[in-house]
Short mmCIF file of C-alpha atoms in Angstrom, two decimals:
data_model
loop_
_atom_site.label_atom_id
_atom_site.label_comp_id
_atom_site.label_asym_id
_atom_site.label_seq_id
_atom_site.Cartn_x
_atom_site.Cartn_y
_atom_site.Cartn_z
CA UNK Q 165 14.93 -16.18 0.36
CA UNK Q 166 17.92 -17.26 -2.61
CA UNK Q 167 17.86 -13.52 -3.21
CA UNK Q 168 18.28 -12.25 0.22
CA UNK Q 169 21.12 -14.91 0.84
CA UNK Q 170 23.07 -14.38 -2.50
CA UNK Q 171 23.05 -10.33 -2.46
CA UNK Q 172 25.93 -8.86 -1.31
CA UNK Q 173 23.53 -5.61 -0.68
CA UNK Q 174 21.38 -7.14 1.97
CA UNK Q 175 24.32 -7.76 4.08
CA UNK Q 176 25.80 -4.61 4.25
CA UNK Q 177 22.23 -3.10 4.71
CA UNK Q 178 21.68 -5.03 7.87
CA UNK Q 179 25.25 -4.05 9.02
CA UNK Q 180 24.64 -0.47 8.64
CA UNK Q 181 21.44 -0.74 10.92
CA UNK Q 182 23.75 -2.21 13.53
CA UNK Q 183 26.55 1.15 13.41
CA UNK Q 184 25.26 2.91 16.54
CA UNK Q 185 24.47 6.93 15.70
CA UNK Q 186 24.28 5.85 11.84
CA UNK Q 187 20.73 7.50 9.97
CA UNK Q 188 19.60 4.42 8.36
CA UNK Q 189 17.48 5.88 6.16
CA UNK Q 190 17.21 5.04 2.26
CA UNK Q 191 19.05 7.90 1.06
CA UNK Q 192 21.50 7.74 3.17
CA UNK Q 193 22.14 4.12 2.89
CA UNK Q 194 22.30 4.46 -1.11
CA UNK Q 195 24.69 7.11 -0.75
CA UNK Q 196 27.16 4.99 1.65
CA UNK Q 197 26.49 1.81 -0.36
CA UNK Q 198 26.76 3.64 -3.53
CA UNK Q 199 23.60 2.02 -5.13
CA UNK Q 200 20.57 2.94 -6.77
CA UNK Q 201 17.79 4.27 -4.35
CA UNK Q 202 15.35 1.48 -6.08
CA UNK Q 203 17.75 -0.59 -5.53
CA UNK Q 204 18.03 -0.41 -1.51
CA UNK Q 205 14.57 0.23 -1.79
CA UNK Q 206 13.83 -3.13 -3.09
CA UNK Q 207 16.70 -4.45 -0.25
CA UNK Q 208 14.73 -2.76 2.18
CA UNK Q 209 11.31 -4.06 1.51
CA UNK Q 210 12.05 -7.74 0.91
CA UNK Q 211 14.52 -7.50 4.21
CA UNK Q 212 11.06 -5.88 5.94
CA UNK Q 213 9.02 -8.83 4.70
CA UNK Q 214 11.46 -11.54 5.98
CA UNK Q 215 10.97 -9.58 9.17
CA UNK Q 216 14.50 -8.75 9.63
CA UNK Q 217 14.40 -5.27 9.84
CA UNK Q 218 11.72 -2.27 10.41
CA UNK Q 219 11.00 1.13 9.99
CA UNK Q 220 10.71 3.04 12.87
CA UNK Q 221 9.47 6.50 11.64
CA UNK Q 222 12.42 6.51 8.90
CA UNK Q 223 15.62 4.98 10.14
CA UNK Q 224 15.79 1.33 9.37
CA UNK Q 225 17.01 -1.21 12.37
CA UNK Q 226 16.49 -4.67 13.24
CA UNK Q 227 14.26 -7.07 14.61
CA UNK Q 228 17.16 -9.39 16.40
CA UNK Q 229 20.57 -8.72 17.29
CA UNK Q 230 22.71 -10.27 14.51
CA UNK Q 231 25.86 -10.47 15.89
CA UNK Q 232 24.01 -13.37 18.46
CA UNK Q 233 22.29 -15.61 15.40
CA UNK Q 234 23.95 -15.43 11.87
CA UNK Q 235 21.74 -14.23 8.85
CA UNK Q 236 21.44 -17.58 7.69
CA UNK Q 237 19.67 -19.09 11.01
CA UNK Q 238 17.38 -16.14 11.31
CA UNK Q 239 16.23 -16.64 7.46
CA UNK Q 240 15.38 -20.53 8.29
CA UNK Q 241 12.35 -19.82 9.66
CA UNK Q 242 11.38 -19.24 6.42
CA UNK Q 243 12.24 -22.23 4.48
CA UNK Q 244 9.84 -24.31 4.27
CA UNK Q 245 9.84 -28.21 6.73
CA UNK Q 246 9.67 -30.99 4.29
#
């Protein structure tokens, strides 16, 4: 979770599967982002186990709508209750 909130690269991923008519797939988004392709694939696989975002049959988009719940809120349900 500390690596999905402090990476600047996770942020801008999820905001690129938000631009309507944008191909979110990995190439693309490594070439807009201007990062590695292991890099945004390693963004895209921990953002797909947090279940934030999916692949549907190559493009990228999310689960929720963002702009309703911040990333913060949706990431909670992962912390652990103590």
């Amino acid at each position: 979770i500390f690596k999905a909130l402090s990476d600047w690269r996770h942020f801008a991923i999820l905001e690129l599967t938000c631009v309507r008519d944008f191909q979110s797939t990995p190439d693309r988004i490594s070439e807009v982002l201007k990062i590695p392709p292991e890099t945004t694939a390693e963004a895209l696989d921990r953002l797909i186990r947090l279940k934030v975002i999916e692949n549907r049959s190559g493009n990228y988009q999310t689960l929720e709508n963002l702009e309703e719940r911040d990333m913060t809120s949706v990431l909670n349900r992962w912390i652990p209750n103590k």
